[in-house]
Amino acid sequence: MNLRFEEEKKHEQRMKFLKESIRFLIAAALVVLLAWLIVTFALKKVSVIGSSMETTLYNGEDVIVNKTSYAIFSPRRNQIIAFYPEAEEGEEQATDDTAIQIRRIAGLPGEKIQIKNGKLYADDELVEEKYSFEPMYSAGRAVSEIQLEEDEYFVLSDSRNDMDDSRNTSFTKVRRKNIIGRVILRLSPFSLIGGPEEQKEEEKKES
């Protein structure tokens, strides 16, 4: 009688352990699947090319782009975006990683953008920028008012005297359809991305 009871108890314990193990494996598999889905469809690793975004981002740094940022809400001013250049007429749209550009949004669709005395204006009103940037010595084509189209964004380099941005007539138009997502993280050192880094005291003394 006792032997049978002990056998049944051991059997129950084995079944309980088996069920708990199966539940754990299923939960672990779901976590792995969720992580894979996020990495594959929601996030993208991109390398910064060039010095246009200094001192916020530097050439060769790896950043993470959230591809779902604008699934519901539209891109906003001051956000850093990754995008593909607009294809020239008759050319195929570039979609490879080496073509990806990273800049900060300065003007929104439908706005009239102008740069006067080194300051940014939208619809003839001074834009209060979120971060402190160096003065713009050249307005480029934005010396005159630029009317943005309903799907077009005006972007600027964080290195404000690097004219590789929407001030340059040869720079691509930034269309909503070509925006990959918002740049949110720097991988090394791992950190959120905001604005330009403050100059170090040693650099200030040297300048």
CSV table of C-alpha atoms in Angstrom, one decimal:
chain,number,residue,atom,x,y,z
A,1,MET,CA,0.0,0.0,0.0
A,2,ASN,CA,2.8,2.4,1.0
A,3,LEU,CA,4.8,1.4,-2.0
A,4,ARG,CA,2.0,2.2,-4.4
A,5,PHE,CA,1.3,5.5,-2.7
A,6,GLU,CA,5.0,6.4,-3.0
A,7,GLU,CA,5.1,5.4,-6.7
A,8,GLU,CA,2.0,7.6,-7.4
A,9,LYS,CA,3.5,10.5,-5.5
A,10,LYS,CA,6.7,10.2,-7.5
A,11,HIS,CA,4.7,9.9,-10.7
A,12,GLU,CA,2.8,13.1,-9.8
A,13,GLN,CA,6.1,14.9,-9.0
A,14,ARG,CA,7.6,13.8,-12.4
A,15,MET,CA,4.5,15.0,-14.2
A,16,LYS,CA,4.5,18.3,-12.4
A,17,PHE,CA,8.2,18.7,-13.2
A,18,LEU,CA,7.6,17.8,-16.9
A,19,LYS,CA,4.7,20.3,-17.2
A,20,GLU,CA,6.7,23.1,-15.6
A,21,SER,CA,9.6,22.3,-17.9
A,22,ILE,CA,7.3,22.4,-21.0
A,23,ARG,CA,5.8,25.7,-19.8
A,24,PHE,CA,9.3,27.2,-19.3
A,25,LEU,CA,10.5,26.0,-22.7
A,26,ILE,CA,7.4,27.5,-24.4
A,27,ALA,CA,7.9,30.8,-22.5
A,28,ALA,CA,11.6,30.9,-23.5
A,29,ALA,CA,10.7,30.1,-27.1
A,30,LEU,CA,8.1,32.9,-27.2
A,31,VAL,CA,10.7,35.4,-25.7
A,32,VAL,CA,13.2,34.4,-28.4
A,33,LEU,CA,10.5,34.7,-31.1
A,34,LEU,CA,9.4,38.1,-29.8
A,35,ALA,CA,13.1,39.3,-29.7
A,36,TRP,CA,13.6,38.1,-33.3
A,37,LEU,CA,10.5,39.8,-34.5
A,38,ILE,CA,11.5,43.1,-32.8
A,39,VAL,CA,15.0,43.0,-34.2
A,40,THR,CA,13.9,41.9,-37.7
A,41,PHE,CA,10.9,44.2,-38.1
A,42,ALA,CA,11.1,47.0,-35.5
A,43,LEU,CA,14.8,47.8,-35.2
A,44,LYS,CA,17.6,48.3,-37.6
A,45,LYS,CA,21.3,48.9,-37.1
A,46,VAL,CA,22.8,51.6,-39.2
A,47,SER,CA,26.4,53.0,-39.4
A,48,VAL,CA,26.9,56.8,-39.5
A,49,ILE,CA,28.6,57.9,-42.6
A,50,GLY,CA,30.5,61.2,-42.7
A,51,SER,CA,30.9,64.1,-40.2
A,52,SER,CA,27.6,65.9,-40.8
A,53,MET,CA,26.0,64.9,-37.5
A,54,GLU,CA,29.0,65.8,-35.2
A,55,THR,CA,29.1,66.4,-32.3
A,56,THR,CA,26.0,64.3,-31.7
A,57,LEU,CA,27.1,61.3,-33.9
A,58,TYR,CA,30.5,60.5,-35.4
A,59,ASN,CA,31.6,58.8,-38.6
A,60,GLY,CA,31.5,55.0,-38.2
A,61,GLU,CA,29.4,54.9,-35.1
A,62,ASP,CA,26.6,52.3,-35.1
A,63,VAL,CA,23.1,53.4,-34.1
A,64,ILE,CA,19.7,51.8,-33.8
A,65,VAL,CA,16.8,53.0,-35.8
A,66,ASN,CA,13.2,52.4,-34.6
A,67,LYS,CA,11.4,51.5,-37.8
A,68,THR,CA,8.0,51.6,-36.0
A,69,SER,CA,8.3,55.1,-34.6
A,70,TYR,CA,6.2,56.6,-37.4
A,71,ALA,CA,3.7,53.9,-37.8
A,72,ILE,CA,1.1,56.0,-36.0
A,73,PHE,CA,2.6,59.4,-35.4
A,74,SER,CA,4.4,61.6,-38.0
A,75,PRO,CA,8.0,62.6,-37.7
A,76,ARG,CA,8.5,65.8,-35.6
A,77,ARG,CA,10.9,68.6,-35.6
A,78,ASN,CA,14.2,68.0,-33.7
A,79,GLN,CA,14.1,64.3,-34.2
A,80,ILE,CA,17.0,62.5,-35.9
A,81,ILE,CA,15.8,60.3,-38.8
A,82,ALA,CA,17.4,57.7,-41.1
A,83,PHE,CA,16.2,57.8,-44.7
A,84,TYR,CA,17.0,56.8,-48.2
A,85,PRO,CA,17.9,59.5,-50.8
A,86,GLU,CA,15.1,60.3,-53.3
A,87,ALA,CA,15.8,58.5,-56.6
A,88,GLU,CA,16.5,60.7,-59.6
A,89,GLU,CA,13.9,60.5,-62.4
A,90,GLY,CA,14.4,57.2,-64.3
A,91,GLU,CA,16.6,55.7,-61.6
A,92,GLU,CA,15.8,52.9,-59.2
A,93,GLN,CA,15.2,53.8,-55.6
A,94,ALA,CA,18.2,52.9,-53.4
A,95,THR,CA,17.4,50.5,-50.5
A,96,ASP,CA,20.9,49.3,-49.5
A,97,ASP,CA,22.4,50.3,-46.1
A,98,THR,CA,25.3,52.2,-47.7
A,99,ALA,CA,22.9,54.7,-49.1
A,100,ILE,CA,21.2,55.5,-45.8
A,101,GLN,CA,21.6,59.1,-44.6
A,102,ILE,CA,21.0,60.5,-41.1
A,103,ARG,CA,20.0,64.1,-40.4
A,104,ARG,CA,17.8,66.1,-37.9
A,105,ILE,CA,14.4,67.3,-38.9
A,106,ALA,CA,14.2,71.1,-39.1
A,107,GLY,CA,11.1,71.8,-41.3
A,108,LEU,CA,7.8,69.9,-41.6
A,109,PRO,CA,5.6,69.2,-44.6
A,110,GLY,CA,3.7,72.3,-45.9
A,111,GLU,CA,5.9,74.8,-44.0
A,112,LYS,CA,7.8,77.7,-45.5
A,113,ILE,CA,11.4,77.4,-44.4
A,114,GLN,CA,14.0,80.2,-44.4
A,115,ILE,CA,17.3,80.8,-42.7
A,116,LYS,CA,17.9,84.5,-41.7
A,117,ASN,CA,21.0,85.7,-39.8
A,118,GLY,CA,21.9,82.1,-39.0
A,119,LYS,CA,18.5,81.4,-37.5
A,120,LEU,CA,15.8,79.0,-38.6
A,121,TYR,CA,12.4,80.3,-39.5
A,122,ALA,CA,9.2,78.3,-40.2
A,123,ASP,CA,6.2,80.2,-41.7
A,124,ASP,CA,8.1,83.4,-40.9
A,125,GLU,CA,8.4,82.5,-37.2
A,126,LEU,CA,11.6,81.9,-35.4
A,127,VAL,CA,12.0,78.2,-34.5
A,128,GLU,CA,13.1,77.6,-30.9
A,129,GLU,CA,15.5,74.7,-31.4
A,130,LYS,CA,15.8,72.1,-28.7
A,131,TYR,CA,19.6,72.0,-28.6
A,132,SER,CA,22.4,74.5,-28.9
A,133,PHE,CA,24.0,74.4,-32.3
A,134,GLU,CA,26.8,76.5,-33.8
A,135,PRO,CA,25.6,79.5,-35.8
A,136,MET,CA,24.9,78.9,-39.5
A,137,TYR,CA,27.2,81.0,-41.6
A,138,SER,CA,25.5,80.0,-44.8
A,139,ALA,CA,21.8,79.7,-45.5
A,140,GLY,CA,22.4,78.0,-48.9
A,141,ARG,CA,19.2,77.9,-50.9
A,142,ALA,CA,17.2,78.6,-47.7
A,143,VAL,CA,18.4,82.3,-48.0
A,144,SER,CA,15.0,82.5,-49.8
A,145,GLU,CA,11.8,81.0,-48.5
A,146,ILE,CA,11.4,77.3,-49.4
A,147,GLN,CA,7.9,75.9,-49.7
A,148,LEU,CA,7.9,72.3,-48.5
A,149,GLU,CA,5.6,69.9,-50.2
A,150,GLU,CA,3.0,67.9,-48.3
A,151,ASP,CA,5.3,64.9,-48.0
A,152,GLU,CA,8.6,66.7,-47.7
A,153,TYR,CA,10.9,67.4,-44.7
A,154,PHE,CA,13.7,69.9,-44.4
A,155,VAL,CA,16.7,68.4,-42.6
A,156,LEU,CA,19.8,70.0,-41.2
A,157,SER,CA,23.2,68.6,-40.1
A,158,ASP,CA,24.0,68.9,-36.4
A,159,SER,CA,27.4,70.3,-37.6
A,160,ARG,CA,25.5,73.4,-38.9
A,161,ASN,CA,28.3,74.6,-41.2
A,162,ASP,CA,28.4,71.2,-43.0
A,163,MET,CA,26.2,72.0,-45.9
A,164,ASP,CA,25.4,68.4,-46.7
A,165,ASP,CA,21.7,68.9,-45.9
A,166,SER,CA,18.5,70.5,-47.3
A,167,ARG,CA,20.3,73.8,-47.7
A,168,ASN,CA,22.2,72.3,-50.6
A,169,THR,CA,20.6,72.3,-54.0
A,170,SER,CA,22.2,69.0,-54.8
A,171,PHE,CA,21.0,67.3,-51.6
A,172,THR,CA,18.1,64.9,-51.9
A,173,LYS,CA,14.5,65.8,-51.1
A,174,VAL,CA,13.5,63.9,-47.9
A,175,ARG,CA,10.2,62.3,-48.7
A,176,ARG,CA,7.9,60.7,-46.0
A,177,LYS,CA,7.9,57.4,-48.0
A,178,ASN,CA,11.8,57.2,-47.8
A,179,ILE,CA,12.1,57.7,-44.1
A,180,ILE,CA,13.1,54.4,-42.4
A,181,GLY,CA,12.6,55.5,-38.9
A,182,ARG,CA,13.8,57.5,-35.9
A,183,VAL,CA,17.4,57.1,-34.7
A,184,ILE,CA,17.1,56.3,-31.0
A,185,LEU,CA,20.2,54.6,-29.6
A,186,ARG,CA,24.0,54.7,-29.9
A,187,LEU,CA,25.6,51.3,-29.5
A,188,SER,CA,29.1,52.3,-28.3
A,189,PRO,CA,29.0,53.7,-25.8
A,190,PHE,CA,25.4,52.5,-25.3
A,191,SER,CA,23.2,55.5,-24.8
A,192,LEU,CA,20.1,57.4,-25.9
A,193,ILE,CA,20.7,60.0,-28.6
A,194,GLY,CA,19.8,63.7,-27.9
A,195,GLY,CA,21.7,66.7,-29.1
A,196,PRO,CA,25.3,67.9,-29.7
A,197,GLU,CA,27.8,67.1,-26.9
A,198,GLU,CA,29.1,70.0,-24.9
A,199,GLN,CA,32.7,70.9,-25.7
A,200,LYS,CA,35.2,69.7,-23.1
A,201,GLU,CA,37.0,72.3,-21.0
A,202,GLU,CA,40.3,71.5,-22.7
A,203,GLU,CA,38.8,72.0,-26.1
A,204,LYS,CA,37.3,75.4,-25.1
A,205,LYS,CA,40.6,76.6,-23.9
A,206,GLU,CA,42.3,75.5,-27.1
A,207,SER,CA,39.7,77.2,-29.3
